[in-house]
CSV table of C-alpha atoms in Angstrom, one decimal:
chain,number,residue,atom,x,y,z
V,19,ASP,CA,-90.3,145.0,-104.6
V,20,GLY,CA,-92.2,143.8,-107.4
V,21,THR,CA,-95.5,142.8,-105.8
V,22,GLY,CA,-98.3,143.8,-107.6
V,23,LEU,CA,-96.3,144.4,-110.8
V,24,GLU,CA,-97.6,140.5,-112.2
V,25,GLY,CA,-98.6,141.5,-115.3
V,26,ARG,CA,-96.7,144.7,-116.3
V,27,LYS,CA,-94.0,145.5,-118.7
V,28,LEU,CA,-91.4,147.7,-117.2
V,29,VAL,CA,-89.0,149.9,-119.5
V,30,CYS,CA,-85.4,150.7,-118.8
V,31,THR,CA,-84.6,154.3,-119.6
V,32,GLU,CA,-81.6,155.9,-119.0
V,33,GLU,CA,-79.4,158.9,-120.0
V,34,LEU,CA,-76.2,159.8,-119.3
V,35,SER,CA,-74.7,163.0,-118.2
V,36,ARG,CA,-71.4,165.2,-117.7
V,37,ALA,CA,-70.9,168.0,-114.9
V,38,GLY,CA,-74.5,167.8,-114.6
V,39,LYS,CA,-75.4,168.1,-118.3
V,40,VAL,CA,-77.6,165.4,-120.2
V,41,VAL,CA,-75.2,164.6,-123.1
V,42,ALA,CA,-76.7,161.2,-124.2
V,43,THR,CA,-80.4,159.7,-123.5
V,44,HIS,CA,-82.5,156.9,-124.2
V,45,ALA,CA,-86.0,156.9,-123.5
V,46,ASP,CA,-87.9,154.4,-126.1
V,47,LEU,CA,-91.1,153.3,-124.2
V,48,LYS,CA,-91.4,150.9,-127.1
V,49,ASP,CA,-88.0,149.0,-127.4
V,50,GLU,CA,-88.0,145.8,-126.9
V,51,GLY,CA,-84.7,145.5,-125.4
V,52,GLN,CA,-85.5,148.2,-123.0
V,53,THR,CA,-88.4,146.4,-121.7
V,54,VAL,CA,-88.8,143.5,-119.1
V,55,SER,CA,-92.1,141.7,-118.3
V,56,LEU,CA,-93.1,140.5,-115.1
V,57,PRO,CA,-95.4,137.4,-115.5
V,58,GLY,CA,-98.8,137.0,-113.1
V,59,ILE,CA,-101.1,133.9,-113.2
V,60,HIS,CA,-104.3,133.3,-111.1
V,61,THR,CA,-105.6,129.8,-111.0
V,62,THR,CA,-108.5,127.9,-110.1
V,63,ALA,CA,-108.3,124.7,-109.3
V,64,THR,CA,-112.2,122.4,-109.5
V,65,ASP,CA,-113.5,118.9,-108.8
V,66,ALA,CA,-113.0,117.9,-113.5
V,67,ALA,CA,-116.0,115.8,-112.8
V,68,ASP,CA,-118.5,118.5,-112.1
V,69,GLY,CA,-116.7,121.7,-112.2
V,70,ASP,CA,-117.2,122.3,-108.3
V,71,HIS,CA,-114.8,122.7,-105.2
V,72,GLU,CA,-115.7,120.2,-103.9
V,73,ALA,CA,-114.5,116.0,-104.9
V,74,THR,CA,-115.3,112.6,-103.5
V,75,ALA,CA,-112.8,111.1,-102.1
V,76,ALA,CA,-112.0,108.1,-104.0
V,77,ASP,CA,-109.3,105.9,-105.2
V,78,LYS,CA,-109.4,107.8,-108.9
V,79,VAL,CA,-109.5,111.6,-108.1
V,80,ALA,CA,-109.5,114.4,-110.8
V,81,ILE,CA,-108.7,118.2,-110.4
V,82,THR,CA,-108.5,120.2,-113.0
V,83,ASP,CA,-106.7,123.8,-112.5
V,84,ARG,CA,-107.3,126.9,-115.3
V,85,VAL,CA,-104.0,129.0,-115.3
V,86,GLU,CA,-104.7,132.2,-116.6
V,87,TRP,CA,-101.6,134.1,-117.2
V,88,SER,CA,-100.2,137.8,-118.4
V,89,GLY,CA,-97.4,139.7,-119.6
V,90,LEU,CA,-95.9,136.3,-120.6
V,91,VAL,CA,-93.8,137.0,-124.7
V,92,LYS,CA,-95.5,136.1,-127.8
V,93,GLY,CA,-94.2,132.7,-129.3
V,94,ARG,CA,-92.6,131.7,-126.7
V,95,GLU,CA,-92.7,128.0,-125.4
V,96,TYR,CA,-93.9,127.9,-121.7
V,97,THR,CA,-94.2,125.3,-119.4
V,98,VAL,CA,-96.6,125.6,-116.4
V,99,THR,CA,-96.5,122.9,-113.3
V,100,GLY,CA,-99.2,122.7,-110.3
V,101,THR,CA,-98.5,121.0,-107.3
V,102,LEU,CA,-101.1,119.8,-104.6
V,103,MET,CA,-100.6,121.0,-101.3
V,104,ASP,CA,-102.4,120.1,-98.1
V,105,LYS,CA,-103.7,122.8,-96.6
V,106,SER,CA,-104.3,121.3,-92.9
V,107,THR,CA,-100.1,120.4,-93.2
V,108,GLY,CA,-98.8,122.8,-95.4
V,109,GLU,CA,-97.1,120.0,-96.5
V,110,ARG,CA,-97.5,117.9,-100.8
V,111,VAL,CA,-100.1,115.5,-100.8
V,112,THR,CA,-98.4,112.5,-102.1
V,113,GLY,CA,-100.0,109.5,-104.5
V,114,GLY,CA,-100.4,105.7,-103.7
V,115,ASP,CA,-96.6,105.3,-104.7
V,116,GLY,CA,-95.4,108.0,-102.1
V,117,SER,CA,-94.3,110.9,-104.5
V,118,PRO,CA,-95.9,114.0,-105.1
V,119,VAL,CA,-98.9,115.0,-106.7
V,120,THR,CA,-98.6,117.3,-109.5
V,121,ALA,CA,-99.2,117.7,-113.6
V,122,SER,CA,-98.1,120.2,-115.8
V,123,ALA,CA,-98.8,121.4,-119.8
V,124,THR,CA,-95.9,122.6,-122.4
V,125,PHE,CA,-97.7,125.6,-124.6
V,126,THR,CA,-96.9,128.9,-126.5
V,127,ALA,CA,-98.2,132.2,-126.0
V,128,ASP,CA,-99.9,133.3,-129.0
V,129,ALA,CA,-101.0,136.1,-127.5
V,130,GLU,CA,-99.5,138.1,-123.8
V,131,SER,CA,-102.2,136.5,-121.8
V,132,GLY,CA,-104.2,133.8,-122.0
V,133,SER,CA,-105.2,130.6,-119.9
V,134,THR,CA,-104.1,126.9,-119.6
V,135,ASP,CA,-105.3,123.8,-118.0
V,136,VAL,CA,-103.5,121.0,-116.0
V,137,THR,CA,-104.8,118.1,-115.0
V,138,PHE,CA,-104.5,116.3,-111.6
V,139,GLU,CA,-104.9,112.6,-111.5
V,140,PHE,CA,-104.4,111.0,-107.7
V,141,ASP,CA,-106.0,108.4,-105.2
V,142,GLY,CA,-107.7,110.3,-103.3
V,143,SER,CA,-109.1,107.8,-101.3
V,144,ALA,CA,-107.2,108.6,-97.7
V,145,LEU,CA,-108.4,112.4,-97.8
V,146,ALA,CA,-111.5,112.5,-97.3
V,147,GLY,CA,-111.8,115.8,-94.5
V,148,HIS,CA,-109.1,117.7,-95.9
V,149,ASP,CA,-108.7,120.2,-98.7
V,150,VAL,CA,-106.2,120.1,-101.1
V,151,VAL,CA,-104.5,123.4,-102.6
V,152,ALA,CA,-103.2,123.8,-106.2
V,153,PHE,CA,-99.4,125.8,-106.6
V,154,GLU,CA,-98.3,126.9,-110.3
V,155,THR,CA,-95.9,127.9,-111.7
V,156,ILE,CA,-94.6,128.9,-115.2
V,157,ALA,CA,-91.0,128.5,-117.1
V,158,HIS,CA,-89.2,129.8,-119.6
V,159,ASP,CA,-85.6,127.7,-120.8
V,160,GLY,CA,-86.2,126.0,-117.2
V,161,ARG,CA,-86.5,129.9,-115.3
V,162,THR,CA,-89.5,130.6,-113.7
V,163,VAL,CA,-91.1,133.8,-114.6
V,164,ALA,CA,-94.5,133.0,-112.7
V,165,THR,CA,-95.2,131.7,-109.3
V,166,HIS,CA,-98.9,131.3,-107.6
V,167,ALA,CA,-98.8,129.6,-104.2
V,168,ASP,CA,-101.1,130.7,-102.0
V,169,LEU,CA,-102.2,128.0,-99.6
V,170,GLU,CA,-105.5,130.8,-98.7
V,171,ASP,CA,-106.4,131.6,-101.8
V,172,GLU,CA,-110.4,129.7,-101.9
V,173,GLY,CA,-110.0,129.6,-105.7
V,174,GLN,CA,-107.3,127.7,-105.8
V,175,THR,CA,-109.0,124.7,-103.2
V,176,VAL,CA,-110.8,121.7,-103.4
V,177,SER,CA,-112.3,120.0,-100.3
V,178,ILE,CA,-112.5,116.2,-100.5
V,179,THR,CA,-115.5,114.9,-98.8
V,180,GLU,CA,-116.4,111.8,-98.0
V,181,ALA,CA,-117.7,109.5,-100.1
V,182,PRO,CA,-121.3,108.6,-99.5
V,183,PRO,CA,-123.0,105.2,-98.0
V,184,GLU,CA,-123.6,103.1,-101.0
V,185,THR,CA,-127.6,102.2,-100.8
V,186,PRO,CA,-128.4,97.8,-100.4
V,187,ARG,CA,-130.9,97.3,-102.9
V,188,GLU,CA,-134.5,96.2,-101.6
V,189,GLU,CA,-135.3,92.6,-102.0
V,190,LYS,CA,-138.6,92.4,-103.5
V,191,ALA,CA,-140.3,89.6,-102.2
V,192,THR,CA,-142.6,87.3,-104.3
V,193,LYS,CA,-146.6,87.5,-102.9
V,194,GLY,CA,-149.1,84.7,-104.3
V,195,GLY,CA,-152.2,85.2,-103.7
V,196,GLY,CA,-153.7,83.7,-106.9
V,197,GLN,CA,-152.0,86.8,-109.5
V,198,LEU,CA,-151.5,85.9,-113.0
V,199,PRO,CA,-148.4,85.6,-114.3
V,200,LYS,CA,-147.0,88.9,-116.4
V,201,THR,CA,-146.0,88.9,-119.6
V,202,GLY,CA,-142.0,88.5,-119.4
V,203,ASP,CA,-142.6,86.4,-115.8
V,204,ALA,CA,-139.6,84.0,-115.6
V,205,GLY,CA,-142.2,81.2,-114.7
V,206,ALA,CA,-145.1,82.2,-116.8
V,207,PRO,CA,-144.2,79.2,-119.3
V,208,LEU,CA,-144.9,76.6,-116.3
V,209,ALA,CA,-147.2,78.7,-114.8
V,210,ALA,CA,-149.4,78.7,-118.1
V,211,ILE,CA,-148.6,75.0,-118.4
V,212,ALA,CA,-149.7,74.2,-115.0
V,213,GLY,CA,-152.9,75.7,-115.3
V,214,LEU,CA,-153.7,74.2,-118.6
V,215,CYS,CA,-153.3,70.1,-117.1
V,216,SER,CA,-155.4,71.2,-114.2
V,217,ALA,CA,-158.3,72.3,-116.0
V,218,ALA,CA,-158.0,69.8,-118.5
V,219,GLY,CA,-158.1,67.4,-114.8
V,220,LEU,CA,-161.2,68.7,-114.0
V,221,SER,CA,-163.0,68.3,-117.2
V,222,LEU,CA,-161.8,65.0,-117.5
V,223,ALA,CA,-163.2,64.8,-113.8
V,224,GLY,CA,-166.4,66.1,-114.6
V,225,ALA,CA,-167.3,64.3,-117.6
V,226,ARG,CA,-167.0,61.1,-115.9
V,227,ALA,CA,-169.6,62.6,-113.0
V,228,LEU,CA,-172.0,63.1,-115.8
V,229,ARG,CA,-171.8,59.8,-117.3
V,230,ARG,CA,-172.2,57.7,-114.0
V,231,ARG,CA,-174.7,60.2,-113.1
V,232,GLY,CA,-176.5,59.4,-116.4
V,233,ARG,CA,-176.3,55.7,-116.2
V,234,ARG,CA,-178.1,55.7,-112.7
V,235,ASP,CA,-181.1,58.5,-113.7
V,236,ALA,CA,-181.3,56.6,-117.0
V,237,ASP,CA,-181.3,52.8,-114.7
V,238,GLY,CA,-184.0,54.2,-111.9
V,239,ASP,CA,-186.7,55.6,-115.0
V,240,ALA,CA,-186.5,51.8,-116.3
V,241,GLY,CA,-187.1,50.5,-112.8
V,242,ILE,CA,-184.6,47.9,-113.1
V,243,GLU,CA,-181.7,47.3,-110.5
V,244,ILE,CA,-178.6,47.0,-111.7
V,245,ARG,CA,-175.4,45.4,-110.1
V,246,ARG,CA,-172.1,46.3,-111.2
V,247,GLY,CA,-168.9,44.4,-111.1
V,248,PRO,CA,-165.1,45.4,-111.1
V,249,ALA,CA,-164.6,47.0,-114.4
V,250,THR,CA,-163.2,44.7,-116.8
V,251,GLY,CA,-161.6,46.9,-119.6
V,252,PRO,CA,-160.2,50.7,-119.2
V,253,ASP,CA,-162.6,53.5,-119.2
V,254,PRO,CA,-163.2,55.1,-122.7
V,255,LEU,CA,-162.4,58.5,-121.1
V,256,GLY,CA,-159.4,57.2,-119.9
V,257,GLY,CA,-160.1,57.4,-115.7
V,258,GLY,CA,-158.5,54.0,-114.3
V,259,ASP,CA,-160.7,50.9,-112.9
V,260,GLY,CA,-164.4,51.1,-112.0
V,261,ASP,CA,-166.7,53.6,-110.2
V,262,GLU,CA,-165.1,55.2,-107.1
C-alpha cells in the first residue's frame, strides 16, 4: 500500500546470502537504477475570471486548474489531463455536444517538483446550482504515473451559481418647464431658432403698436380727426393690411 508516499522516491537494496552468510550486497541510495519515484499531485480549481471557487452559469465558462506535481523525473515529458465531474451525480460533466469536458497540457519537467495549469472551457448555462470537481492524471509515454480524483476535495471544487438578473435601464422622462436646452442636446439648435423667431415676432408687433400709438397722439395734439380707410399699400414694416 503506497498511500501517503506520493512525491517520494523509493530505493531498492539487495543482498545475496548462502547458508546464512552474506556473500554479495548492493545498497546505494544514489543509484538511479535502483530508484523508483512515486509522483504526487495536488490541484486547485478556480474560476478563470476572478480566481475564486465560484463561476456564473453562462454559455462560456472557464475554469483553471493548477496542478502542482512532485517526484517527476527531470527532463522527461509528461501530459496532464483533467476531467470535470458533477459532484452531485459523480458523473462526468458534458458540453453542449454531449462530450465530456476535458483539458490537457504537455510539459517537460525542469525539476522534480513544479506546477502546470490546464483550463476547462465549456457551456455551463445548464449547470446553475451544481458543484463541479476537477480530476487530474499525469502520464508519461501513455502510462499514468499520478492521479488525483477526490469528489470531496474543496480545492478541486467550483460552484456554478445563477446568473444575476439583468437590471432594466431606467427611461428618463423629458420634463418641460421652460428649461433652456443644454449644450450637446439634440434639440438645442431647433429650440434656439424657434426662440429667435418668437423674439423677432414680438419685436415687430411691438414696433407696430408704438407706431400706431404715436400717430394717434400726434393727431390728438393737433385737434384733427382723421378717418382712415383701408390701407392701399403694404405696411412698410411688413405687418400686412391696415390697422388691426
